[in-house]
Coordinates of C-alpha atoms in Angstrom, one line a residue:
X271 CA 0.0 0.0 0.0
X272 CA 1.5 3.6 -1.2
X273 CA 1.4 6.3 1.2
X274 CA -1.1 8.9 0.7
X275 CA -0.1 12.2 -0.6
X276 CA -1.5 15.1 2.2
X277 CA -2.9 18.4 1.3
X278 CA -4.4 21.3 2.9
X279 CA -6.7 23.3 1.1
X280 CA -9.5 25.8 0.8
X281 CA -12.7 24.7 -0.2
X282 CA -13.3 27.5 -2.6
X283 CA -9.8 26.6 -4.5
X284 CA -10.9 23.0 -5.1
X285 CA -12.2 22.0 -8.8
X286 CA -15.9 22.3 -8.6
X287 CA -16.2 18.4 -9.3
X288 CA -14.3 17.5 -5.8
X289 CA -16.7 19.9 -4.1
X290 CA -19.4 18.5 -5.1
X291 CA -17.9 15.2 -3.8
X292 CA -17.0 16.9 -0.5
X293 CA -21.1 18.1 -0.3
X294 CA -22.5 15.0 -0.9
X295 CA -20.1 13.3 2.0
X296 CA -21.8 16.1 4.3
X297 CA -25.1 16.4 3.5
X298 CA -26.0 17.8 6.8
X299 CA -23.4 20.5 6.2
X300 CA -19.9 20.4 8.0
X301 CA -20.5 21.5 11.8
X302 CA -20.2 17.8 13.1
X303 CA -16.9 16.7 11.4
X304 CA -15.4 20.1 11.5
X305 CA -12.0 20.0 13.4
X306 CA -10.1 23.4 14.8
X307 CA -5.9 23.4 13.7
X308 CA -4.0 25.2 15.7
X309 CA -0.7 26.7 13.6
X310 CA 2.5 27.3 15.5
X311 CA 1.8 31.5 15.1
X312 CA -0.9 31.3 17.2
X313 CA -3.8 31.7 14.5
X314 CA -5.9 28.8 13.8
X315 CA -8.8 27.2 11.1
X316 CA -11.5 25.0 10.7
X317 CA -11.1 21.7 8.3
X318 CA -12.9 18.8 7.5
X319 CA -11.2 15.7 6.3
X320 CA -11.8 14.5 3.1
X321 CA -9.9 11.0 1.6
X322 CA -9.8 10.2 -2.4
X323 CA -7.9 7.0 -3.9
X324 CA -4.5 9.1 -4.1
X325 CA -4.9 12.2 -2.1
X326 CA -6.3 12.7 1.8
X327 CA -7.4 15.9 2.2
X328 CA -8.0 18.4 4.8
X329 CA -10.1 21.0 3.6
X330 CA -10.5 24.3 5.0
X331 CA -13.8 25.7 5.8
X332 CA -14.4 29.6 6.3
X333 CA -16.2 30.0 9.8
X334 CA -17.4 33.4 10.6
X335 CA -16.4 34.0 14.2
X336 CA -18.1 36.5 16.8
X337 CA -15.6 38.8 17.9
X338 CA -17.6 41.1 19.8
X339 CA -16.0 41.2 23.2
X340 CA -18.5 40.1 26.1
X341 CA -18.7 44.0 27.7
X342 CA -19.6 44.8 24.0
X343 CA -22.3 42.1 23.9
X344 CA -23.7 43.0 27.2
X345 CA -24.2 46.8 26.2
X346 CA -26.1 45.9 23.1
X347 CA -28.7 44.1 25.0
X348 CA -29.1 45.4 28.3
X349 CA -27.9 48.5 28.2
X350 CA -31.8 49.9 27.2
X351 CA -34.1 50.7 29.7
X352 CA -37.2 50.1 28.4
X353 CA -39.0 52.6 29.4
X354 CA -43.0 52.5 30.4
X355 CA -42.1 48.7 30.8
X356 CA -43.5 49.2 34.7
X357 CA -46.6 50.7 33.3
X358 CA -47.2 47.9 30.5
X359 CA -46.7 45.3 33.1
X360 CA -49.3 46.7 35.4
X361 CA -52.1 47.3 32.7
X362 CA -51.2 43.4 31.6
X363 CA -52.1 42.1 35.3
X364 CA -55.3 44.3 35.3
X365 CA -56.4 43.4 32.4
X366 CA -55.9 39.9 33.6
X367 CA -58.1 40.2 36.6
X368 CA -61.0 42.0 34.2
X369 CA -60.6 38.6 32.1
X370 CA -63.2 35.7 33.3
X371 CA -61.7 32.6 31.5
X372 CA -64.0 30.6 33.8
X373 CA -67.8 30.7 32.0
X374 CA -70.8 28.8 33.7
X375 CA -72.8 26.7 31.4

């Protein structure tokens, strides 16, 4: 048995015939196989493998990643005060009380 040859490479750059290949061995998309590589520099991507006859691939998937920083996050959400939200709140639980689910028959 001949060793395989190993390559790295970037979805996108792959013949459109070997993409299709790659789709229909992940029909449910990539998320489950998909493996993080660490490169000595400190950066990393995310690959899935992929073997042929001749060639074992590891194919690199682009991942968009949040980089919003958690203080960021935070702001964007909770930051508002709603305002009148007291007001809603107490016209809900009135209301609630004016309501008679319960009807005799």
């Amino acid at each position: 048995m001949a060793n395989k040859k190993h390559l790295v490479a970037s979805f996108h750059n792959l013949s459109p015939e070997l993409q299709e290949e790659i789709k229909q061995k992940y029909p449910l998309g990539f998320t489950d196989a998909m493996i993080r590589v660490d490169k000595p520099n400190g950066d990393f991507f995310y690959a899935v493998p992929y073997d042929t006859d001749e060639i074992s691939y590891l194919v690199k998937i682009d991942v968009k990643i949040d980089d919003l920083s958690e203080d960021e996050e935070e702001k964007e959400y909770y930051d508002d005060e709603i305002k009148g939200a007291d007001d809603i709140q107490e016209e809900s639980s009135q209301a609630e009380e004016a309501t008679d689910d319960d009807v005799e028959i």
